[in-house]
Coordinates of C-alpha atoms in Angstrom, one line a residue:
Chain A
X1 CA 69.5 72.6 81.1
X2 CA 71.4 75.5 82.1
X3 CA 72.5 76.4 85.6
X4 CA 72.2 79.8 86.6
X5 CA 74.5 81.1 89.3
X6 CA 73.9 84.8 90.4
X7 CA 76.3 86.8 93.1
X8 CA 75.8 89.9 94.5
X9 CA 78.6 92.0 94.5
X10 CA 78.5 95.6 95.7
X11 CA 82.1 97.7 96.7
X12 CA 82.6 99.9 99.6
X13 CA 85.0 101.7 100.7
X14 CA 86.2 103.5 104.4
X15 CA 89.3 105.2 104.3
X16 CA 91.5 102.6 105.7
X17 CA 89.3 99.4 104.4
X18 CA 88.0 98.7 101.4
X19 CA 84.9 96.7 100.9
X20 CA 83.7 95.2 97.7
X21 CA 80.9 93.1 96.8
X22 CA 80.7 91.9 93.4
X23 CA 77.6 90.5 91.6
X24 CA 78.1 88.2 89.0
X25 CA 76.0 85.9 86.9
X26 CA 77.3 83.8 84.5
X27 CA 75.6 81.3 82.7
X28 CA 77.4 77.9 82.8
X29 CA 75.4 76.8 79.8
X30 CA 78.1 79.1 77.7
X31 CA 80.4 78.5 79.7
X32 CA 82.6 81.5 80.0
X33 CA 82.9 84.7 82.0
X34 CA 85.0 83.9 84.4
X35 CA 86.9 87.4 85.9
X36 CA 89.9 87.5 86.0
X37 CA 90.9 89.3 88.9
X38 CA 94.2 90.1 90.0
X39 CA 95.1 90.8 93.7
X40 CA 98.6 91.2 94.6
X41 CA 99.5 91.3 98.0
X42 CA 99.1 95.3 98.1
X43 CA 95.7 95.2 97.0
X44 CA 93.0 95.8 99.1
X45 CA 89.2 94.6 98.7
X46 CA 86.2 92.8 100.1
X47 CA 84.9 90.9 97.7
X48 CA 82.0 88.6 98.6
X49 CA 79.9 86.9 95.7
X50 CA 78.3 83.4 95.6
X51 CA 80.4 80.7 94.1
X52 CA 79.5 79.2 91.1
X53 CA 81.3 76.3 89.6
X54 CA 81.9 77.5 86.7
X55 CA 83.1 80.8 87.8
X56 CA 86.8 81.2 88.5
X57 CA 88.3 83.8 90.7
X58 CA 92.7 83.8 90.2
X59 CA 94.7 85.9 92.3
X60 CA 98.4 86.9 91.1
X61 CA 101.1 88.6 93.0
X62 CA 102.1 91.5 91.3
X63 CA 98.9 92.9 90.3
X64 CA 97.4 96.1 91.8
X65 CA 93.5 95.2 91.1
X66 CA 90.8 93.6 91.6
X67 CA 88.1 92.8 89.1
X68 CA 84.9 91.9 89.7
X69 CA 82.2 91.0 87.2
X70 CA 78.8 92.5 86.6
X71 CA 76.0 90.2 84.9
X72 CA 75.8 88.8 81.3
X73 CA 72.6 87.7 80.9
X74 CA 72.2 87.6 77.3
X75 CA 72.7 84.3 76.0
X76 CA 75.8 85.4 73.4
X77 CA 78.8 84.0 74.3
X78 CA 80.7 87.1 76.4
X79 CA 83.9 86.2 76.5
X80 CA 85.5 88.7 79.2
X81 CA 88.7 87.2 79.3
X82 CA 89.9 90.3 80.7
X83 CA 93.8 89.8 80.3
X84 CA 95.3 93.1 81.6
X85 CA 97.0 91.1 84.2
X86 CA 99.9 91.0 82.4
X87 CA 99.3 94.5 80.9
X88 CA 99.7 95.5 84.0
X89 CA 102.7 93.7 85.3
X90 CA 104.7 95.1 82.6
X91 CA 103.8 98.3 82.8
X92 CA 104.7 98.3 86.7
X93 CA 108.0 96.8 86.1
X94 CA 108.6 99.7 83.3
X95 CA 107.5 102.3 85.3
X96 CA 109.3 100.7 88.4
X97 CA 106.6 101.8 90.8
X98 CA 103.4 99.6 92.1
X99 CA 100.0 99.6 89.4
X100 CA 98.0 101.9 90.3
X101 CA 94.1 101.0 90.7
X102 CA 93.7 104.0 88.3
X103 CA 95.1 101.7 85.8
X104 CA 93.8 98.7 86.1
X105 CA 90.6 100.5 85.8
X106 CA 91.3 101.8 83.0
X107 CA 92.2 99.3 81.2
X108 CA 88.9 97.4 82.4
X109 CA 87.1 100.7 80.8
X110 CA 88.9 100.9 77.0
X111 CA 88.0 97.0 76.8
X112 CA 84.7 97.4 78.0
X113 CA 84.3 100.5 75.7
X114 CA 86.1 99.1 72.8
X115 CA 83.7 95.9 72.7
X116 CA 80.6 98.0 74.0
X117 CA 78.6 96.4 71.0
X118 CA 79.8 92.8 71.6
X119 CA 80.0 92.6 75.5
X120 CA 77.7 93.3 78.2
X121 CA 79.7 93.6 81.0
X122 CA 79.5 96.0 84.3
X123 CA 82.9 95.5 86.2
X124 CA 84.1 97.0 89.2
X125 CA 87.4 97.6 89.8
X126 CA 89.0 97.9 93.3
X127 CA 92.2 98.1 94.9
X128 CA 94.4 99.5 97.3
X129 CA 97.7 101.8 96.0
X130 CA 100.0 103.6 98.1
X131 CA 98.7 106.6 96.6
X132 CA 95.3 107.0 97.2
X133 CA 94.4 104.1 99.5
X134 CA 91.7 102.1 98.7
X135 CA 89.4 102.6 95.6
X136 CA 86.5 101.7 94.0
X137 CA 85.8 102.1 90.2
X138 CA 82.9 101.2 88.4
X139 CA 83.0 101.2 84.8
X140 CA 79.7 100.4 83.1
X141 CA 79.7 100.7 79.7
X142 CA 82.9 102.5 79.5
X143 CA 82.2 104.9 81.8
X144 CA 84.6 104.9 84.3
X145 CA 84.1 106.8 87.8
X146 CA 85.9 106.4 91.5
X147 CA 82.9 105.9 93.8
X148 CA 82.7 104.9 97.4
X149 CA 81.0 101.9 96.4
X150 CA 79.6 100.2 93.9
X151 CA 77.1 97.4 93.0
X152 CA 76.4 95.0 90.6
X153 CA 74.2 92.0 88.9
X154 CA 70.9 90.9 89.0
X155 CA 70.5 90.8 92.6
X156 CA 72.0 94.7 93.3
X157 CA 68.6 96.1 91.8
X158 CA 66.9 95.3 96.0
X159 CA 69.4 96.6 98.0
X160 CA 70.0 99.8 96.4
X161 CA 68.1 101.5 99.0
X162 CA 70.1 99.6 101.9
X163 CA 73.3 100.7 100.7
X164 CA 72.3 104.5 100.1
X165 CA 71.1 104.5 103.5
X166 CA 73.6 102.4 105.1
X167 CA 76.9 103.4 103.8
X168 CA 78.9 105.9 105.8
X169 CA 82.0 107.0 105.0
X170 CA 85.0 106.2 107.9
X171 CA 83.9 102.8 108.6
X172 CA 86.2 100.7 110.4
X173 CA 87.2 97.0 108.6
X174 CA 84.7 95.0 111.1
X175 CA 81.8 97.2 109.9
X176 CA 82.5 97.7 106.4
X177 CA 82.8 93.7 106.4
X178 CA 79.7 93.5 108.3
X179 CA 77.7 96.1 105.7
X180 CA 79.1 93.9 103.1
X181 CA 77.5 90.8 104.3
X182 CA 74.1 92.2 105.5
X183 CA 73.6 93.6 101.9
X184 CA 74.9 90.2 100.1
X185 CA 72.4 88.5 102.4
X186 CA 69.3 91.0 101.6
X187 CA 70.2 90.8 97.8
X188 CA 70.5 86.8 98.5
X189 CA 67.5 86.6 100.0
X190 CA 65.2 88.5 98.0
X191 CA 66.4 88.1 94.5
X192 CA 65.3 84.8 93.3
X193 CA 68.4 84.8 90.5
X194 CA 70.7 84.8 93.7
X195 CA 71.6 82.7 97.0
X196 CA 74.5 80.2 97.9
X197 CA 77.4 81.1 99.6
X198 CA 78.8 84.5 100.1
X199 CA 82.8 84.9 99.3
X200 CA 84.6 87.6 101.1
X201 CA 87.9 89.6 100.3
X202 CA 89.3 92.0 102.0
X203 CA 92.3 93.7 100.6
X204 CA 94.5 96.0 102.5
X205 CA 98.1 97.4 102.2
X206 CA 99.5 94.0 103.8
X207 CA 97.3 91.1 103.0
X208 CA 94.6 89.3 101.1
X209 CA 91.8 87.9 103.1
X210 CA 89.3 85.2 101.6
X211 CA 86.3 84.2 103.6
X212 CA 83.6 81.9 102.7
X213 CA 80.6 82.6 104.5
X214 CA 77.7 79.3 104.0
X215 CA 74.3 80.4 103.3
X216 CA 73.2 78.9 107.0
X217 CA 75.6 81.6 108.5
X218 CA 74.2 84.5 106.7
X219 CA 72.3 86.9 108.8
X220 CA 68.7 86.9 108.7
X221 CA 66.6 89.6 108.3
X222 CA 62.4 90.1 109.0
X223 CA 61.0 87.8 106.6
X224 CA 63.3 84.7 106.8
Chain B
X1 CA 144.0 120.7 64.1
X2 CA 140.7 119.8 65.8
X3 CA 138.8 118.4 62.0
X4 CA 141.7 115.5 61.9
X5 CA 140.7 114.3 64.7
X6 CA 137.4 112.4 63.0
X7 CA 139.6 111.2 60.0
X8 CA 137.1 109.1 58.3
X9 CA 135.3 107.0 61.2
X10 CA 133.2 110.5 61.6
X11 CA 131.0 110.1 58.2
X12 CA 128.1 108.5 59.9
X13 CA 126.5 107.0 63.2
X14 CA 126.8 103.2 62.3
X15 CA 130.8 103.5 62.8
X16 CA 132.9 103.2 65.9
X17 CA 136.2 105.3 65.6
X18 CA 139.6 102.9 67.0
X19 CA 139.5 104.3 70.4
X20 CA 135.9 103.6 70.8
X21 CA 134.2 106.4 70.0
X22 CA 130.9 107.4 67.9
X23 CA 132.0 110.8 66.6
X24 CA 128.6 112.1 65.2
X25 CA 127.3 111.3 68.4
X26 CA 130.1 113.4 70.1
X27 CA 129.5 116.0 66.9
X28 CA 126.0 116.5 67.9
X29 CA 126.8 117.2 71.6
X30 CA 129.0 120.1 70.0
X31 CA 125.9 121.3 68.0
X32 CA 124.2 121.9 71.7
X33 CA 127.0 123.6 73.0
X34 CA 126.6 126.1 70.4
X35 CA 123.9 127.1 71.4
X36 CA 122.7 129.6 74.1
X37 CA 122.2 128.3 78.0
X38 CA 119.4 126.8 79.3
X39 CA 118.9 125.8 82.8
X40 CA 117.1 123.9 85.1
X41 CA 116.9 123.8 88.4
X42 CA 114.8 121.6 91.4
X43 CA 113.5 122.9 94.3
X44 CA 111.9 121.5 97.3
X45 CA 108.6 122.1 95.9
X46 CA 109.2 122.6 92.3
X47 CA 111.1 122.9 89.1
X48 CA 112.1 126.6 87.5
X49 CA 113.7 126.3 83.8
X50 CA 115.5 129.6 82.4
X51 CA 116.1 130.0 78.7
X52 CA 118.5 132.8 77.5
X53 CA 117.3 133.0 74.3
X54 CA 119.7 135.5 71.6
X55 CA 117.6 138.0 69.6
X56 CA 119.4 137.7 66.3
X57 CA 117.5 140.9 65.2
X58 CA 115.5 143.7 66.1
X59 CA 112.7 142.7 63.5
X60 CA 112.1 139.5 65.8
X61 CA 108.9 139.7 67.4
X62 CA 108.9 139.0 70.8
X63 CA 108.5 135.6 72.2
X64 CA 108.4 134.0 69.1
X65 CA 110.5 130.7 68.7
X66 CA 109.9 129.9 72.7
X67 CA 112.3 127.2 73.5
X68 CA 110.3 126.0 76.7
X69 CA 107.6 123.3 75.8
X70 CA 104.6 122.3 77.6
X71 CA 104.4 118.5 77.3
X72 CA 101.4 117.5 79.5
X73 CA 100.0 119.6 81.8
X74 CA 102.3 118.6 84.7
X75 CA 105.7 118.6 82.5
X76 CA 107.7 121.1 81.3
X77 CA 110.4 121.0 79.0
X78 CA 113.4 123.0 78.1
X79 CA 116.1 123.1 75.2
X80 CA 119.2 123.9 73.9
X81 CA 120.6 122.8 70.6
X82 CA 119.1 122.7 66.9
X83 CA 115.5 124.2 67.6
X84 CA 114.0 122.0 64.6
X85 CA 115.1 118.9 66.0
X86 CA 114.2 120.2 69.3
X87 CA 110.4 120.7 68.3
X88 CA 110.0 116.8 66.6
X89 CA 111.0 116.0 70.1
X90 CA 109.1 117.8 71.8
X91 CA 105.8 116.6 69.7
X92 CA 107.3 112.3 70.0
X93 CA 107.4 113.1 74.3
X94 CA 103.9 114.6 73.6
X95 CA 102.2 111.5 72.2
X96 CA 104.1 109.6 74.3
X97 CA 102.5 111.3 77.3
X98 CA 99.6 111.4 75.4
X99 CA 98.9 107.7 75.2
X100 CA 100.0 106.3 79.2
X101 CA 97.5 109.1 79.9
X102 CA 94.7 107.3 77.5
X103 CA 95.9 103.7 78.3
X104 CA 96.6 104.0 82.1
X105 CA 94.3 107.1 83.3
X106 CA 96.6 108.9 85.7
X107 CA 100.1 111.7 84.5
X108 CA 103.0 109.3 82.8
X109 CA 105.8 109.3 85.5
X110 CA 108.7 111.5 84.7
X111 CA 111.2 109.1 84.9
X112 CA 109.0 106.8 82.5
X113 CA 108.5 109.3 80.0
X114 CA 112.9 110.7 80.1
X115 CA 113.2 106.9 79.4
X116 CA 110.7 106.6 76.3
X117 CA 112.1 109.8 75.0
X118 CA 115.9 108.5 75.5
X119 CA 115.2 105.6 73.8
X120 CA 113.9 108.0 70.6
X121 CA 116.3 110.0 71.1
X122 CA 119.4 106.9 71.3
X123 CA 117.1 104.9 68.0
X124 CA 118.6 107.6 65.4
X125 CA 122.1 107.4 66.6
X126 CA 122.7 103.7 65.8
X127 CA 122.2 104.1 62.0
X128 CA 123.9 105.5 58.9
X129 CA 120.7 106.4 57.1
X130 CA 119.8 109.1 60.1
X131 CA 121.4 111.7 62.0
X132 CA 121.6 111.9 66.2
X133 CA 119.5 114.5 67.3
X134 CA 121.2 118.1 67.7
X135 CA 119.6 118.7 71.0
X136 CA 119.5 118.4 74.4
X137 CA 116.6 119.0 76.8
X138 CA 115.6 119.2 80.1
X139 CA 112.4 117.9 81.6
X140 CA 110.9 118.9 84.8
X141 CA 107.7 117.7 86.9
X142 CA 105.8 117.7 89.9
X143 CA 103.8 115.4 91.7
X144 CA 102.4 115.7 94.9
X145 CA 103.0 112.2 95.7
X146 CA 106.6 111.8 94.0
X147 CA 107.6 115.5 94.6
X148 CA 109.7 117.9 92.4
X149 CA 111.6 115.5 89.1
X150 CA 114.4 116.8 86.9
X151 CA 115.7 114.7 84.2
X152 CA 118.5 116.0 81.2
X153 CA 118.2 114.0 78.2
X154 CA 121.2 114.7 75.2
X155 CA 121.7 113.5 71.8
X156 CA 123.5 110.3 73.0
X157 CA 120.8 109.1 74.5
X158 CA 121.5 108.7 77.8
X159 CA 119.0 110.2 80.7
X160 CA 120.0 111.8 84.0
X161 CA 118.1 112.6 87.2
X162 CA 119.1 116.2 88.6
X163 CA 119.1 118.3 91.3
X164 CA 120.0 121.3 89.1
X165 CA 121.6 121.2 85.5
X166 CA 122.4 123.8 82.1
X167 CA 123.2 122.8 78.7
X168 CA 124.2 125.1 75.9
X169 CA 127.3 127.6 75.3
X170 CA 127.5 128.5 79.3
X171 CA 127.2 125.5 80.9
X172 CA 130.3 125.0 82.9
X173 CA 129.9 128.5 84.3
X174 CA 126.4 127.5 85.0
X175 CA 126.9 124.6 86.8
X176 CA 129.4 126.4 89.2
X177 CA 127.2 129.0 89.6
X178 CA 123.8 126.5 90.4
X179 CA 126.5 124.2 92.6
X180 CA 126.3 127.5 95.1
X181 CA 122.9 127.3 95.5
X182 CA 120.9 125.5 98.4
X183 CA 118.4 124.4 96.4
X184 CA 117.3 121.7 98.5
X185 CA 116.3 124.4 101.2
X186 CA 114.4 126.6 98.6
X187 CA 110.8 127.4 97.1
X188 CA 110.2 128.0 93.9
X189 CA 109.7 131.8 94.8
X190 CA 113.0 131.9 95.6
X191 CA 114.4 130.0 93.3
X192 CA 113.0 131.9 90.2
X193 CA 115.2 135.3 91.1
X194 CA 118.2 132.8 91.2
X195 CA 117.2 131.5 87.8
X196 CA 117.4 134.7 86.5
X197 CA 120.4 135.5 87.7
X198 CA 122.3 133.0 86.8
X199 CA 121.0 133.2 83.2
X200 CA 121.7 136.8 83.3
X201 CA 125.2 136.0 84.8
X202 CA 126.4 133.9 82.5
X203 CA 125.3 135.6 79.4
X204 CA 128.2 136.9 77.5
X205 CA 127.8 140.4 76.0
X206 CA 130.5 140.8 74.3
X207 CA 129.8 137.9 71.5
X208 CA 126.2 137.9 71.7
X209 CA 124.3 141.0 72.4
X210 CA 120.4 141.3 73.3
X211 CA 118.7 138.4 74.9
X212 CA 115.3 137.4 76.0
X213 CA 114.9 135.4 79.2
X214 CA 111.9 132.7 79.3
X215 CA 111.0 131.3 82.8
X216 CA 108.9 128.8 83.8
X217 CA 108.0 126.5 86.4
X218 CA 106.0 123.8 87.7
X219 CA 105.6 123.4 91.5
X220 CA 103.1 123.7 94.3
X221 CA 103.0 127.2 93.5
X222 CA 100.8 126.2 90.4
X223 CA 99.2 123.4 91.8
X224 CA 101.6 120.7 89.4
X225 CA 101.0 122.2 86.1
X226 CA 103.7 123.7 83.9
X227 CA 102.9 127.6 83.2
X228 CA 105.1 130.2 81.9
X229 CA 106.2 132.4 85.0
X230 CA 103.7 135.2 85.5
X231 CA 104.5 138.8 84.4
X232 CA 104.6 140.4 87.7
X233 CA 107.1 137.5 89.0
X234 CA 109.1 137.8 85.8
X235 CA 109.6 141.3 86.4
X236 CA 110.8 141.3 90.1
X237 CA 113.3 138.5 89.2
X238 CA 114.6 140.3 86.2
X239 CA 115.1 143.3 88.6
X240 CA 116.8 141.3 91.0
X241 CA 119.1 139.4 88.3
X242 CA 120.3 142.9 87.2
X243 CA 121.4 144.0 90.6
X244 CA 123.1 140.9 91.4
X245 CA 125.4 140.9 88.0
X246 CA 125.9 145.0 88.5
X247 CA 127.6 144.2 92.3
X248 CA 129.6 141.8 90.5
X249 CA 130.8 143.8 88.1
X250 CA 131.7 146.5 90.8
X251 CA 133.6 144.2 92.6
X252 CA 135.7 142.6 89.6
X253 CA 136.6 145.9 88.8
X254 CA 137.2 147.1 92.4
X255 CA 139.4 144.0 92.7
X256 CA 141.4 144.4 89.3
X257 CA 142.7 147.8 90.8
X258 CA 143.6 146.8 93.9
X259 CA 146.1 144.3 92.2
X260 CA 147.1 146.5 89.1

């Protein structure tokens, strides 16, 4: 019988912090769709999803991105063995400067465009470059657009509303992180596809930070 | 007797000479230094190029055969040399441009795309089946992040990073005349009267006798893209260029009677 894992994942962004969620469901009947996400230690991101054995989150070092996975739901095998990691490397060492996010995003968007027919894939790229801070980009489909923030997966459809209204712009890292993890925990809560544990990443010029938040720790909201 | 020199290891790219020396290489630099001047200079907030480009004939029309090439919208390009070879250059750093921008979504670096085009550039002088090259070129950008970049590529190959530099028949006079400039301390306002009067400086009437100037530049003074200098600019710099090279002429002459 196959397991169903959801996370929500949703990226914000402040001007100094970046906050990501992502929202991924994979199923581990296929067994694939794992993201392949690259952080390096100048990337910057909050990324909090719900872990799911079969999902598989790598960091790297040289890497400027991050990648997080939107849902699959169709039962065809997606294989989104996304690979631009080493893409990426090389082109940083032959252009001698740090990836941009810019790139990594777009090298998330021609694969997601090139396969439009074959995959089904919403990704969300986010970073932090020394150019433009911290970014978001979502590229559904192909499309690929910088936004503040961006959401994804099965469980994104019920907080929609919460982040329009909730998101400002100039948060500070403590309150994008705490935005991050009241919408993970409405989307948790309501969407019966979702729940777990909530994985945080915060990314900023200096540092990676993981945090695993347990489904007891959450916050709880009116009707829990 | 200058054509002895060669003396058999000259006949094609794939052969070193004794003293360790490719001569078609070396040839082609020659083929640049025949032609006219072209010169590029950085700024503090920009690049200016100046072409002095020789009307052969009064049937020309003007502005035809531009030797200034727009590469991407942020990088400009200027040449000296064979003008045929100079155009299939300018078309390879094109795509190349072309494609970072499609694969990697943000302008190609200049010093990434002076490399690629080096690289072109240094492929056809390693084999006897091609020529090198007869040109050299000078690319300019600017970011607002990296700032003003010059880089000279010539037909060996090899690319430099500048703060000013000229290729063509007047170089040497152009360098020492770009080496008296604060350039550092400069806009690009300022710097596009110098441009002009260097070109007009060095231009030798004697030998060669009506010319056309082409400016450009790419700066903060057009918001990083490479345009053509505007008209009314054009003008005043002109105007100024003439000035400068009349005092000079009154004070050569002024001087020569003082010691005749």
């Amino acid at each position: 019988k196959a397991n169903f894992a959801h996370e929500v994942n949703i990226a914000g962004n402040c001007p100094i912090w970046q906050c990501s969620l992502c929202s991924l469901s994979c199923e581990s009947l296929d067994m694939l769709l794992t993201g392949i996400y690259d952080c390096c230690e100048r990337t910057w991101e909050d990324q909090t999803l719900l872990h799911d054995k079969s999902y598989d989150m790598r960091k790297r070092m040289m890497t400027c991105f991050c990648c997080s996975f939107g849902l699959c739901i169709t039962p065809r095998l997606d294989c989104n063995q996304l690979t631009e990691r080493k893409i990426l490397l090389f082109v940083s060492l032959e252009i001698d400067e740090d990836p941009q996010v810019r790139s990594a995003a777009t090298l998330v968007k021609n694969i997601s465009y090139k396969y439009k027919e074959e995959l089904s894939a919403h990704l969300i790229v986010a970073g932090w470059d020394r150019r433009d801070g911290g970014q978001v980009f979502a590229t559904l489909g192909g499309l690929l657009t910088r936004q503040p923030f961006a959401i994804g997966g099965s469980g994104s459809s019920y907080v929609y509303g919460f982040v329009d209204a909730e998101y400002r712009r100039g948060m500070t890292k403590e309150e994008c992180q705490k935005f991050v993890v009241n919408t993970l925990a409405l989307a948790m809560n309501r969407d019966g596809s979702s729940g777990g544990v909530a994985y945080i990443v915060t990314i900023d010029e200096h540092s990676t930070d993981e945090k695993v938040i347990l489904g007891n720790d959450l916050p709880t909201f009116f009707d829990q | 007797m200058v054509w002895l020199i060669g003396l058999g290891y000259d006949l094609s790219a794939s052969t070193f000479s004794p003293d360790g020396r490719v001569f078609q290489v070396e040839y082609a630099i020659k083929a640049v230094e025949n032609s006219s001047t072209a010169i590029g200079i950085r700024c503090k907030d920009g690049v200016v190029f100046g072409v002095e480009k020789l009307i052969l004939s009064k049937l020309y029309e003007e502005g035809s055969n531009k030797r200034i090439f727009n590469i991407d919208r942020h990088v400009g390009m200027a040449v000296a040399g064979l003008l045929a070879d100079a155009r299939s250059l300018a078309e390879v750093a094109r795509e190349e441009a072309s494609n970072f921008r499609s694969n990697y979504g943000h302008d190609i670096p200049l010093k990434h795309l002076s490399d690629r085009v080096a690289m072109y550039v240094h492929a056809y002088t390693l084999y006897s089946a091609v020529r090198p090259f007869g040109c050299s070129f000078i690319l300019g950008s600017y970011d607002k992040d990296d700032g003003p970049q010059l880089y000279m590529v010539d037909p060996s190959g090899i690319s430099y990073g500048y703060w000013g530099c000229a290729i063509g028949k007047a170089k040497q006079a152009a360098k020492t005349e770009i080496e008296k400039l604060q350039m550092k301390d400069m806009t690009c306002r300022e710097l596009v009267k110098e441009v002009a009067k260097i070109i007009y400086i060095v231009h030798d009437e004697v030998k060669d006798k009506a010319f056309e100037l082409e400016l450009s530049w790419v700066g903060e003074v057009t918001n990083g893209r490479h345009e053509f200098v505007p008209k009314d600019v054009k003008e005043e710099a002109e105007k100024y260029a003439k000035e400068k090279k009349n005092n000079r002429r009154v004070y050569r002459t002024t001087v020569q009677t003082v010691f005749s």
